[in-house]
Amino acid sequence: MKFFIDTANLDQIKEAQDLGVLDGVTTNPSLMAKEGIKGEKNIKQHYVDICDIVDGDVSAEVIATDFDGMISEGEELAALHPQIVVKVPCTKDGIKAVKYLSSKGIRTNCTLIFSVGQALLAAKAGATYVSPFVGRLDDISTDGIELIRQIADMNNYYGFETQVLAASIRHTMHIIQCVEAGADVATCPLNAITGLLKHPLTDKGLEQFLADYNKLNS
């Protein structure tokens, strides 16, 4: 499974990249705002700065909600850097935009997916990625991980090349569950990724190894 980091924070992206396991980055307008990135010129430059740090795909989201606006923004974003994947919401105009952009060789990430039906339409339109939101479904007492499993099964059954990109990951256990459900990608906050390293037996074993070494070399 691929690891993407879900942030616009350059320091966190660098830290994840230095860890050696990062495959890409996802961003959205909320994450840009959180980092104080304002203005079209600054936002576009920030996307380029992210691409200069990582080797993999970087999802950049359109702001427009109409078909023509999505196409215009999508083409501009895709032209910024070869690693850019255009992020488009799963609406009627969004699906049309995914179809158009895909036909032009522009890779897309269809976001705000909350049902198998939405994922089906996005896959048929040629989306590179679909992004089901695990945590937001959990928030309304719906099984977000089960949706990941259903979409992965659908893609495997019908041979869709669209990758399942599990989004709205809240914690480390979500990552493990996404592995079990067959997600192709999980986009996560940095602390969820580094949380995979934590285990009390690792800490205890390392402490014992060092204690034994010091006894022999004191």
C-alpha atoms as one frame of an Amber mdcrd trajectory, in Angstrom:
protein
   0.000   0.000   0.000   1.169   3.513  -0.814   1.509   6.206   1.830   0.491
   9.775   1.033   0.674  12.528   3.632  -2.397  14.728   3.947  -1.024  18.196
   4.624   0.278  21.406   3.082   2.939  21.806   5.771   6.341  21.654   4.078
   8.199  20.640   7.254   5.902  17.657   7.796   6.215  16.674   4.141  10.018
  16.805   4.400   9.952  14.713   7.577   7.778  12.064   5.926   9.964  12.113
   2.817  13.108  11.687   4.921  11.521   8.650   6.584  11.819   6.960   3.191
   8.281   5.618   2.866   6.385   8.547   1.335   4.702   7.989  -2.031   2.833
  11.267  -2.465   0.892  14.168  -0.975  -2.756  15.222  -0.849  -3.863  18.752
  -0.145  -7.089  20.732  -0.167  -8.171  24.362   0.313  -8.641  23.839   4.063
  -5.085  22.530   4.471  -3.714  25.440   2.443  -5.612  27.905   4.616  -4.312
  26.200   7.757  -0.762  26.989   6.604  -1.671  30.580   5.773  -1.175  30.117
   2.031  -3.307  32.803   0.367  -3.690  34.091  -3.157  -3.697  32.134  -6.421
  -0.033  32.832  -7.194   1.145  31.729  -3.739  -1.022  28.620  -3.770   0.306
  27.526  -7.162   3.884  28.127  -6.055   3.227  26.094  -2.909   2.133  23.146
  -5.052   5.395  23.389  -6.992   7.362  23.577  -3.733   5.666  20.370  -2.563
   6.474  18.629  -5.855  10.120  19.622  -5.427  10.232  17.752  -2.091   8.518
  14.478  -2.989   8.942  12.003  -5.823   5.309  10.909  -6.176   1.878  12.292
  -6.999   0.631  15.543  -5.484  -3.128  16.108  -5.469  -4.102  19.743  -6.080
  -7.781  20.576  -5.678  -9.903  22.782  -7.914 -12.014  25.495  -6.290 -14.610
  25.846  -9.048 -17.844  23.881  -8.784 -18.986  24.206 -12.414 -17.719  22.118
 -15.335 -16.036  24.916 -17.279 -14.365  26.276 -14.156 -13.079  22.844 -13.155
 -11.630  22.276 -16.617  -9.914  25.651 -16.680  -8.462  25.243 -13.181  -7.589
  21.609 -13.762  -5.591  22.332 -16.883  -3.746  25.166 -15.124  -2.906  22.970
 -12.137  -1.754  20.063 -14.302   0.545  22.410 -16.210   2.366  23.420 -13.011
   4.290  20.160 -12.656   4.211  16.592 -14.056   3.504  15.197 -10.562   0.252
  17.134 -10.139  -2.976  15.116  -9.968  -6.096  17.266 -10.287  -8.487  16.792
  -7.384 -12.163  17.139  -8.341 -15.289  16.737  -6.169 -17.701  13.900  -6.873
 -20.574  15.950  -8.269 -22.342  15.791 -11.636 -20.052  18.444 -13.097 -17.114
  16.861 -11.282 -17.660  13.495 -12.978 -17.938  15.253 -16.341 -14.685  17.063
 -15.567 -12.963  13.789 -14.629 -14.033  12.307 -17.963 -12.798  15.334 -19.913
  -9.489  15.699 -18.086  -8.800  11.963 -18.291  -9.429  12.050 -22.050  -6.710
  14.719 -22.279  -4.209  12.599 -20.362  -4.575  14.610 -17.146  -4.642  12.433
 -14.031  -7.458  13.008 -11.550  -8.412  12.301  -7.950 -12.192  12.226  -7.461
 -12.733  13.320  -3.867 -15.535  13.466  -1.307 -16.578   9.872  -2.073 -19.089
   8.442   0.401 -20.709   5.571  -1.498 -19.938   2.704  -3.862 -22.154   4.336
  -6.472 -20.077   7.496  -6.461 -16.873   5.465  -6.762 -18.382   3.509  -9.660
 -19.176   6.676 -11.623 -15.705   8.092 -10.962 -14.016   4.871 -12.073 -16.096
   4.701 -15.250 -15.194   8.331 -15.979 -11.515   7.378 -15.815 -10.414   8.752
 -12.436  -6.856   7.858 -11.471  -7.857   7.816  -7.801 -11.101   7.818  -5.823
 -10.967   9.193  -2.296 -13.507   7.696   0.135 -13.520   9.604   3.451 -13.180
   7.028   6.214 -13.201   9.289   9.270 -16.131  11.421   8.171 -18.250   8.317
   7.679 -17.227   7.037  11.107 -18.338  10.404  12.505 -21.931   9.679  11.470
 -21.904   6.080  12.738 -21.255   4.582   9.298 -18.492   2.049   8.637 -15.894
   3.920   6.593 -13.545   0.948   6.363 -16.331  -1.236   4.983 -16.766   1.285
   2.154 -13.050   0.949   1.344 -13.491  -2.827   1.169 -16.565  -2.567  -1.068
 -14.892  -0.196  -3.533 -11.722  -2.315  -3.651 -13.835  -5.415  -4.338 -15.741
  -3.581  -7.080 -12.532  -2.452  -8.788 -11.076  -5.951  -8.640 -14.258  -7.568
  -9.947 -14.682  -5.237 -12.908 -11.005  -4.605 -13.582 -11.100  -0.853 -13.025
  -7.625   0.670 -12.919  -8.775   3.435 -10.573  -6.888   3.293  -7.280  -8.687
   3.431  -3.932  -7.156   6.289  -1.950  -8.441   6.090   1.615  -8.788   9.624
   2.981  -9.869  11.215   6.247  -7.594   8.820   8.130  -7.710   9.757  11.806
  -5.293   7.345  13.503  -2.870   4.465  13.086  -5.532   1.757  13.432  -7.337
   3.219  10.426  -4.187   2.547   8.385  -4.051  -1.098   9.466  -7.740  -1.501
   8.659  -7.215   0.049   5.224  -4.476  -2.501   4.534  -6.869  -5.301   5.441
  -9.650  -3.763   3.315  -7.465  -3.616   0.208  -6.868   0.128  -0.188  -4.242
   1.033  -2.772  -3.283   4.232  -0.957  -3.848   5.755   2.480  -3.397   9.483
   2.880  -2.662  10.248   6.502  -1.477  12.851   8.955   2.179  12.451   9.876
   1.438  11.229  13.412  -0.654   8.344  12.073   2.238   7.195   9.873   4.875
   7.474  12.599   2.451   5.802  15.005   3.045   2.563  13.103   6.522   2.494
  14.619   5.270   2.347  18.173   5.173  -0.933  20.056   6.025  -1.526  23.719
   7.870  -4.770  22.928  10.167  -2.900  20.537  10.956  -0.357  23.230  11.449
  -3.067  25.848  13.616  -5.193  23.548  15.854  -2.278  22.613  16.224  -1.297
  26.260  17.268  -4.858  27.127  19.732  -5.078  24.243  21.410  -1.835  25.298
  21.472  -2.870  28.972  23.139  -6.191  28.095  25.669  -4.446  25.858  26.569
  -1.961  28.588  27.109  -4.777  31.091  29.617  -6.397  28.802  31.405  -3.173
  27.924  31.471  -1.300  31.235
